Amino acid sequence: MLVSYRWLQKYVDLKETTPAQLAEALTRGGIEVDVIENRDGGVEKVIVGEVVGMEPHPDADKLRVCSVDVGTDELLQIVCGAANVAPGQKVPVAIHGAKLPGGIKIKKSKLRGVPSQGMICSAKELGLPEKLLPKEQQEGILVLPDEAGIGTDVKEILGLNDHVLELDLTPNRSDCLSMTGVAYEVAALLDREVSLPQSKEAATKGEKPLELVLDAEDDCPFYAAQVVEGLQVAPSPQWMQNILLASGIRPINNIVDITNYVMLEMGQPLHAFDYDQVTDGEIVVRRAHPGEQVVTLDGVTRACDAETLLITDGTQPIGIAGVMGGANSEVKETTTTLLLESAYFAPPSIRKAARKLGLRSEASSRFEKGVDPERIIPALNRAVELLGEYALGKPASNVKTQSLGGSNEVTVTLRHERLIGVLGVQIPEEAVQDIFRRLRFPMEKGDGVYHVQVPSRRPDISIEVDLIEEVARLYGYHRIPTTLPWGQQSPGVLTEEQRIRRIIRRTLQEVGLFEVLNYSLTSPARLSEVEFPLATGYRPIRLTMPMSDERKVLRTCLIPQLIETAEYNVHRREAGAQLFELGKIYLSDEKKLTQLPEERWELAGLITGETLAKHWDQEAQSPDFFSVKGILEHLFLRLGVKDVSMRSARYKGWHPGRTAEILLDGTPIGLLGQLHPQVEEAHDLGETYAFQVAVAPIITKVEGVIPTARPLPRYPAVTRDLALVVDQEVPVAQLEATIREIGADLVESVTLFDMFTGAQIGEGKKNIAYALNYRAEERTLTDDEVNLRHDEIVAQLSTRFDAKLRQ
Amino acid sequence: MRERLEALRKEAEVAIQAADDLEQLRDLRVQYLGKKGELTAVLRGMKDVSAEDRPVIGGLANEIRSQIENLLAEKETAEREAALEKRLAAEAIDVTLAARPQPLGGMHPITAVVEQIEDIFTGMGFVVAEGPEVETDRYNFEALNLPQDHPARDMQDSFYITPEILLRTHTSPVQVRTMEEKEGQVPVKIICPGKVYRRDDDDATHSHQFYQVEGLVVDRGIAMSELHGILAAFAEKMFGMALETRLRPSYFPFTEPSVEMDISCIKCSGKGCRMCKQTGWIEILGAGMVHPRVLEGAGYDSERYTGFAFGMGPDRIALLKYGIDDIRHLYTNDLKFLRQFQSV
Ligand SMILES: [Zn+2]
């Protein structure tokens, strides 16, 4: 809502209140002022002149040399290039020393050899809003009304000595969608007088037929109309055009402008139908028949459904109620008689129609929020009065009304004690009474209670707490003190899950990974690039109305976006990327959701390119499978998660020989591996490793686990090396499992310290060397004991894996 | 005999002085003092010395032995020190050379801010609660006093999956879920951080996905002054400076009275600058007293209990706190950006 300060001044006393102070008061009162615009844009010394003579320029076809009377002793000679300049016109003249918006200064000059003592200005040059200007003002110089006095400051004529406040209204304050409403609000905030225009129903002898039928009670419970004849369509007066421009509305002609003006003034949208196009003067308000079509006045054919509310003349639709009139009943240059509508359309009906048809107008946005039923007839009277004054209109019927449903006067009771309890500040009763006086809410004081009659202009107030808010607003939120709650205190804590998620983040950060946050919405194509077995079988959940193909479904895997992030960074000259994300994936096996999907916290990482740059004494480092596996093991160690194992796995998008399934207690919880070279290539990435693991099983495993101390070893350890030759296919994890199984209570640790292949070992074989640490808890081990166990291990390795001891 | 001893003394003195490393000194020790050394050899001739001269010669021999011992020891110490000096000199490095880098990643600035918020509120006795991002219309809207036709639903156009299920537009549904779980028990004192989604085109100040931290306190006798107290304390801790706060009336369907809280501009301390649009104030959160309909809907008697709720945007706080000029930076994950927050 745009509010002209000058206009508002007519309705409420703004003495000694500057636009900035007004804005501050409104903002503090809950009506946020976004912008204060100074309408004059820096215009200075631009005055009204009359073109009294015009000669062609001797050296330029398109230039004219004009003699302009600006009220000084001598006429000014001004060279002008506009095609529409003509003798007899009143025009804005920027005289020597004038300033125009954008800091432009006007001086005497010569144009093609002819002296020019100023400039005749266009509307645009004066800073008027270009897109709101009528066509005839968009080109050439601005022609002012004949009444404009020669020598007058043009800012007076165009209403540029004004400020416009842009209100950012919350949805509950639709009452401030009119100057009347704003005037009441300002009057309450500043404790000032209001003076609003009062129009009476115009007397008429006219007998034009007018019949109203309301066939959709819920959507339109109240409708008023009047016929006005003898109209002459013409431009509206300059002051009205100025106000419309200041309010962001394009002036069109006196009839349309008057309906818009009254809407701005009183908040009641009006619609004018060409009466001669309304069959028998009958208005029937009804819902559309399925498939019914209306051509709206923008020339578009609109398909309606059974929820669309129509204004018809009994035979055919002549408009979509509250949204847009029909082309068939549009007011034209030739219109002399019109039917003026002022009605209450139910907000849900208008909201649905406006949304469905993609039509949002000043009118529909007011109906959507509910207009003040008490202003429907006054607005009609006001418009008829203005039509008489500025369009020669005479009423040709009485005001006809049709009303279903009774009045909705509301009385709300406020308890003083409750008020104090909710606000936490002692407001005296007299102060509360004074606030209701300022609000102009009639109030009856009881014992510790206030019975408040809420005017119909404030539909947002219907229960006690609404009044508490009103009192607080006017008392001043800034006067609410700061206190801290007392009473039962509880310890504040993170959940165990949150605490563990924090450890995960910190640990990964400390081994060099950067946390990233990607969007939950992504594209199905991106998700299908890399398979994630734990989400296989789930179809990504789709939005019904996505904003783009890129953000269409909820992710079922975090890795694809990490790939995208890595690619983005590598394209920006990063030598590598080490990333992780701790976020959710969204899984449902339903085709169409009937219940909420599973939201699974997952941890994913991606490492590509250089992990450390070449240094003066160190070569550049890049990741391999084992460095990334190391990061995960480091994390598991930090979390105290044991019983994690890996086994080789093959999935789409992953390197078939370098990918592992991660198992916790034998159950798969994720994947780790190199991306498939084709995927790497498609994203301009070098060797790239990624992982993703489910967080919940990890948390279940470590939640609440407290480490218990063991006694330090009291007896010495014995170390034995074990060098074996086995088939290359044998996973070392299985060898180690056997060593631990047989070694049982005696083998304290198993360290793989060497592994190699080569001709000396034999084709398809590998050499594996372990250091085994033997120790018993309660005694010193003898050589014999150790040898016995060691031999048993060797024997088992030999039977199970055909391992040969290498001497 | 005496002459031989004196000659030996001279010779040894010269030899020890001339030695220039520890090995030579070791050799000299053997040469003079060893079992087969020269001094021993001389002393073997003692049997030829007359009985009365023996003590004198013996004394002299011992004196020379200990003298050579001392000379050797001194020289050895000097040599050892010199060798150490030499080694240390050789080991000298340019300490200004660049260090071998240790790996260090970083936390995302939003996570950092969320954790700071969590820490401040848990310090004031709040519990951190969480809820689903894919929500029912009932929890996201209806239970928050936003029925189907409510005009405020326009304010947050949403991503629907079915007519009943959508991506939550705020973390407020967690309020209702928590109250329902607590079945009328007090106190309720929670904050709920999480992702939320709205149909906004991504630009410098909007993102279709962002974070929110919702807070809720319900108890007997909770007043708006407590809302102000808690949130003012939060703001001061969050921005780490003494700042002023002011409440302005606002509107949220699920609170009444509703407020927006401004803090004095952290850049210009309220004098007016570009960041605060010359107003000296910066809006940081929305809040209000829990609407009686929300309390009743979640099973709390609104006559017995009151409460307040608040919601803030960690994204916006991150922008303010770290001077980030475009919200899209937070979701682009440019390493050149993320590296700036390694210390948060
Ligand atoms: Zn500032």
CSV table of C-alpha atoms in Angstrom, one decimal, chain A residues 24 27-30 32 170-172 348 351-352 355 360 368-369 415 418 420-424 463-466 468-469 472-473 477-478 480-486 488-495 497-498 501-502 505-506 509-521 541-547 551 554-555 565 568-569 572-574 576-581 583-584 586 592-597 599 601 612 615-618, chain B residues 97-108 110-111 114-115 118-119 122 124-136 149-152 154-155 157 159-163 165 167 177 186-187 189 195 197-202 207-209 211 219 222-226 228-230 232-233 245-251 256-260 281 283 289 291-293 302-303 305-306 308 330-336 338-339 342:
chain,number,residue,atom,x,y,z
A,24,GLU,CA,8.6,5.8,12.5
A,27,THR,CA,6.6,1.1,12.0
A,28,ARG,CA,6.7,1.1,15.8
A,29,GLY,CA,2.9,0.5,15.8
A,30,GLY,CA,3.2,-2.6,13.6
A,32,GLU,CA,6.0,-1.4,8.7
A,170,THR,CA,0.8,-7.9,7.5
A,171,PRO,CA,-2.2,-10.0,6.3
A,172,ASN,CA,-4.3,-9.1,9.4
A,348,PRO,CA,-12.0,-17.5,0.0
A,351,ARG,CA,-8.7,-15.8,-3.5
A,352,LYS,CA,-9.4,-19.0,-5.3
A,355,ARG,CA,-5.1,-17.6,-8.0
A,360,ARG,CA,-4.2,-10.3,-9.0
A,368,GLU,CA,-9.4,-11.4,-0.6
A,369,LYS,CA,-8.8,-9.9,2.8
A,415,ARG,CA,-9.9,-8.7,31.6
A,418,ARG,CA,-5.2,-11.1,32.0
A,420,ILE,CA,-1.1,-7.5,32.8
A,421,GLY,CA,-0.4,-11.3,33.0
A,422,VAL,CA,0.3,-11.7,29.3
A,423,LEU,CA,2.3,-8.5,28.9
A,424,GLY,CA,4.2,-8.6,32.1
A,463,ILE,CA,-11.1,-12.5,20.9
A,464,GLU,CA,-9.6,-11.2,24.0
A,465,VAL,CA,-6.0,-11.6,23.0
A,466,ASP,CA,-6.6,-9.5,19.9
A,468,ILE,CA,-4.4,-7.4,24.4
A,469,GLU,CA,-2.3,-6.9,21.3
A,472,ALA,CA,0.2,-3.4,23.7
A,473,ARG,CA,0.7,-1.8,20.3
A,477,TYR,CA,6.2,-2.5,22.6
A,478,HIS,CA,9.3,-0.6,23.5
A,480,ILE,CA,7.8,-3.9,27.7
A,481,PRO,CA,10.7,-4.6,30.1
A,482,THR,CA,13.1,-7.5,30.0
A,483,THR,CA,12.7,-10.1,32.7
A,484,LEU,CA,13.9,-13.7,32.9
A,485,PRO,CA,11.5,-16.6,33.6
A,486,TRP,CA,11.4,-18.0,37.1
A,488,GLN,CA,11.0,-24.7,37.7
A,489,GLN,CA,14.3,-24.8,35.8
A,490,SER,CA,15.3,-27.7,33.6
A,491,PRO,CA,18.8,-28.6,32.4
A,492,GLY,CA,19.3,-27.7,28.8
A,493,VAL,CA,20.8,-30.4,26.7
A,494,LEU,CA,21.5,-31.7,23.2
A,495,THR,CA,20.1,-35.1,22.5
A,497,GLU,CA,22.1,-37.9,18.5
A,498,GLN,CA,22.9,-34.2,18.2
A,501,ARG,CA,26.5,-35.4,15.0
A,502,ARG,CA,28.7,-32.6,16.3
A,505,ARG,CA,31.5,-32.8,12.0
A,506,ARG,CA,34.4,-31.8,14.2
A,509,GLN,CA,36.9,-31.0,9.8
A,510,GLU,CA,40.0,-31.9,11.6
A,511,VAL,CA,41.2,-34.4,9.1
A,512,GLY,CA,40.8,-31.8,6.3
A,513,LEU,CA,37.3,-32.0,5.1
A,514,PHE,CA,35.0,-29.1,4.5
A,515,GLU,CA,31.4,-29.3,5.4
A,516,VAL,CA,29.0,-28.3,2.6
A,517,LEU,CA,25.2,-27.8,2.6
A,518,ASN,CA,23.4,-28.9,-0.5
A,519,TYR,CA,19.7,-28.5,-1.3
A,520,SER,CA,17.4,-31.3,-0.4
A,521,LEU,CA,15.7,-30.9,-3.8
A,541,ILE,CA,9.6,-38.3,-3.8
A,542,ARG,CA,8.3,-35.7,-6.3
A,543,LEU,CA,6.9,-32.3,-5.7
A,544,THR,CA,3.6,-31.6,-7.3
A,545,MET,CA,4.6,-28.2,-8.6
A,546,PRO,CA,8.4,-28.0,-8.8
A,547,MET,CA,10.0,-24.6,-9.6
A,551,ARG,CA,14.8,-29.1,-8.0
A,554,LEU,CA,13.8,-35.0,-2.7
A,555,ARG,CA,17.3,-36.6,-2.6
A,565,THR,CA,30.1,-29.3,-5.7
A,568,TYR,CA,32.0,-26.5,-9.4
A,569,ASN,CA,35.1,-26.0,-7.4
A,572,ARG,CA,37.1,-22.6,-10.4
A,573,ARG,CA,40.7,-23.6,-10.3
A,574,GLU,CA,40.6,-25.5,-7.1
A,576,GLY,CA,41.1,-30.6,-5.4
A,577,ALA,CA,38.1,-30.8,-3.0
A,578,GLN,CA,37.7,-32.6,0.3
A,579,LEU,CA,34.0,-32.4,1.2
A,580,PHE,CA,31.5,-33.8,3.5
A,581,GLU,CA,27.8,-33.3,4.2
A,583,GLY,CA,22.2,-34.3,6.0
A,584,LYS,CA,19.0,-36.2,5.4
A,586,TYR,CA,14.1,-38.9,2.1
A,592,LYS,CA,1.7,-41.6,-3.7
A,593,LEU,CA,2.5,-40.5,-0.2
A,594,THR,CA,-0.2,-41.3,2.4
A,595,GLN,CA,2.2,-41.1,5.3
A,596,LEU,CA,5.3,-39.1,6.0
A,597,PRO,CA,8.5,-40.6,4.4
A,599,GLU,CA,14.0,-39.1,6.8
A,601,TRP,CA,20.5,-38.8,8.5
A,612,LEU,CA,48.0,-31.3,0.0
A,615,HIS,CA,55.4,-28.1,-0.7
A,616,TRP,CA,59.1,-27.0,-0.6
A,617,ASP,CA,60.0,-30.3,1.0
A,618,GLN,CA,57.0,-32.5,0.2
B,97,LEU,CA,60.4,-21.4,6.1
B,98,ALA,CA,56.8,-22.3,5.5
B,99,ALA,CA,55.4,-25.1,7.7
B,100,ARG,CA,54.4,-28.5,6.4
B,101,PRO,CA,50.6,-28.0,6.4
B,102,GLN,CA,48.4,-30.1,8.6
B,103,PRO,CA,45.0,-31.0,7.2
B,104,LEU,CA,42.2,-28.7,8.4
B,105,GLY,CA,38.8,-28.5,6.9
B,106,GLY,CA,36.0,-26.3,8.1
B,107,MET,CA,32.5,-26.2,9.3
B,108,HIS,CA,29.8,-24.6,7.3
B,110,ILE,CA,25.3,-22.0,9.0
B,111,THR,CA,26.2,-25.0,11.1
B,114,VAL,CA,23.1,-23.1,14.5
B,115,GLU,CA,25.5,-24.6,17.1
B,118,GLU,CA,21.9,-24.2,20.4
B,119,ASP,CA,24.7,-23.5,22.9
B,122,THR,CA,20.8,-24.9,26.2
B,124,MET,CA,19.5,-21.0,29.4
B,125,GLY,CA,17.8,-24.4,30.1
B,126,PHE,CA,16.3,-25.1,26.6
B,127,VAL,CA,16.2,-28.6,25.2
B,128,VAL,CA,17.0,-29.1,21.5
B,129,ALA,CA,14.1,-30.8,19.7
B,130,GLU,CA,13.8,-31.9,16.1
B,131,GLY,CA,11.1,-32.8,13.7
B,132,PRO,CA,10.5,-34.0,10.2
B,133,GLU,CA,11.1,-31.8,7.2
B,134,VAL,CA,8.4,-33.4,5.2
B,135,GLU,CA,5.3,-32.4,7.2
B,136,THR,CA,1.6,-32.8,7.2
B,149,ASP,CA,-8.3,-20.3,3.6
B,150,HIS,CA,-6.1,-18.2,5.8
B,151,PRO,CA,-4.6,-15.2,4.0
B,152,ALA,CA,-1.2,-15.7,5.6
B,154,ASP,CA,0.1,-16.7,0.8
B,155,MET,CA,3.1,-15.4,2.8
B,157,ASP,CA,3.8,-20.4,-0.7
B,159,PHE,CA,6.2,-27.1,-1.9
B,160,TYR,CA,3.4,-29.7,-1.8
B,161,ILE,CA,3.9,-33.4,-2.4
B,162,THR,CA,0.3,-34.3,-2.0
B,163,PRO,CA,-2.6,-32.1,-0.9
B,165,ILE,CA,1.9,-33.4,2.7
B,167,LEU,CA,7.9,-29.6,2.8
B,177,ARG,CA,4.6,-32.0,18.0
B,186,VAL,CA,5.1,-28.0,31.8
B,187,PRO,CA,7.6,-26.5,31.5
B,189,LYS,CA,11.3,-25.1,26.9
B,195,LYS,CA,15.8,-26.9,7.3
B,197,TYR,CA,11.5,-24.7,2.3
B,198,ARG,CA,9.5,-22.0,0.5
B,199,ARG,CA,8.6,-21.3,-3.1
B,200,ASP,CA,11.0,-18.4,-3.5
B,201,ASP,CA,13.3,-17.8,-6.4
B,202,ASP,CA,16.8,-17.9,-5.3
B,207,SER,CA,16.6,-19.0,-0.9
B,208,HIS,CA,14.1,-21.8,-1.5
B,209,GLN,CA,15.8,-23.7,1.2
B,211,TYR,CA,17.4,-22.8,8.1
B,219,ASP,CA,4.5,-22.6,31.6
B,222,ILE,CA,4.9,-16.6,31.2
B,223,ALA,CA,4.6,-13.0,30.1
B,224,MET,CA,5.8,-11.0,27.1
B,225,SER,CA,8.5,-9.4,29.3
B,226,GLU,CA,10.1,-12.8,29.6
B,228,HIS,CA,11.9,-9.9,25.7
B,229,GLY,CA,14.3,-10.9,28.5
B,230,ILE,CA,15.3,-14.3,27.0
B,232,ALA,CA,17.6,-9.9,24.5
B,233,ALA,CA,20.0,-12.1,26.4
B,245,THR,CA,17.0,-4.5,21.4
B,246,ARG,CA,13.5,-3.2,20.5
B,247,LEU,CA,10.3,-5.0,19.9
B,248,ARG,CA,7.9,-4.0,17.1
B,249,PRO,CA,4.4,-5.3,16.6
B,250,SER,CA,4.1,-7.8,13.9
B,251,TYR,CA,1.8,-10.6,12.8
B,256,GLU,CA,-0.5,-13.0,19.6
B,257,PRO,CA,0.7,-10.4,20.5
B,258,SER,CA,3.3,-10.9,17.8
B,259,VAL,CA,6.6,-9.1,17.7
B,260,GLU,CA,9.6,-8.6,15.6
B,281,TRP,CA,18.2,-1.1,13.6
B,283,GLU,CA,15.6,-7.1,12.4
B,289,MET,CA,2.9,-15.0,22.8
B,291,HIS,CA,-1.9,-18.0,20.4
B,292,PRO,CA,-4.5,-19.5,22.7
B,293,ARG,CA,-5.9,-21.6,19.8
B,302,SER,CA,-4.8,-21.5,27.7
B,303,GLU,CA,-6.2,-20.0,30.8
B,305,TYR,CA,-0.7,-21.7,30.8
B,306,THR,CA,0.8,-19.1,28.6
B,308,PHE,CA,6.0,-17.6,23.9
B,330,LEU,CA,25.8,-20.2,1.7
B,331,TYR,CA,24.5,-22.9,-0.7
B,332,THR,CA,27.1,-22.7,-3.5
B,333,ASN,CA,29.7,-24.3,-1.4
B,334,ASP,CA,32.6,-22.5,-3.0
B,335,LEU,CA,35.8,-23.6,-1.2
B,336,LYS,CA,37.2,-20.1,-1.5
B,338,LEU,CA,34.1,-22.0,3.0
B,339,ARG,CA,37.8,-21.6,3.8
B,342,GLN,CA,37.8,-22.4,9.3
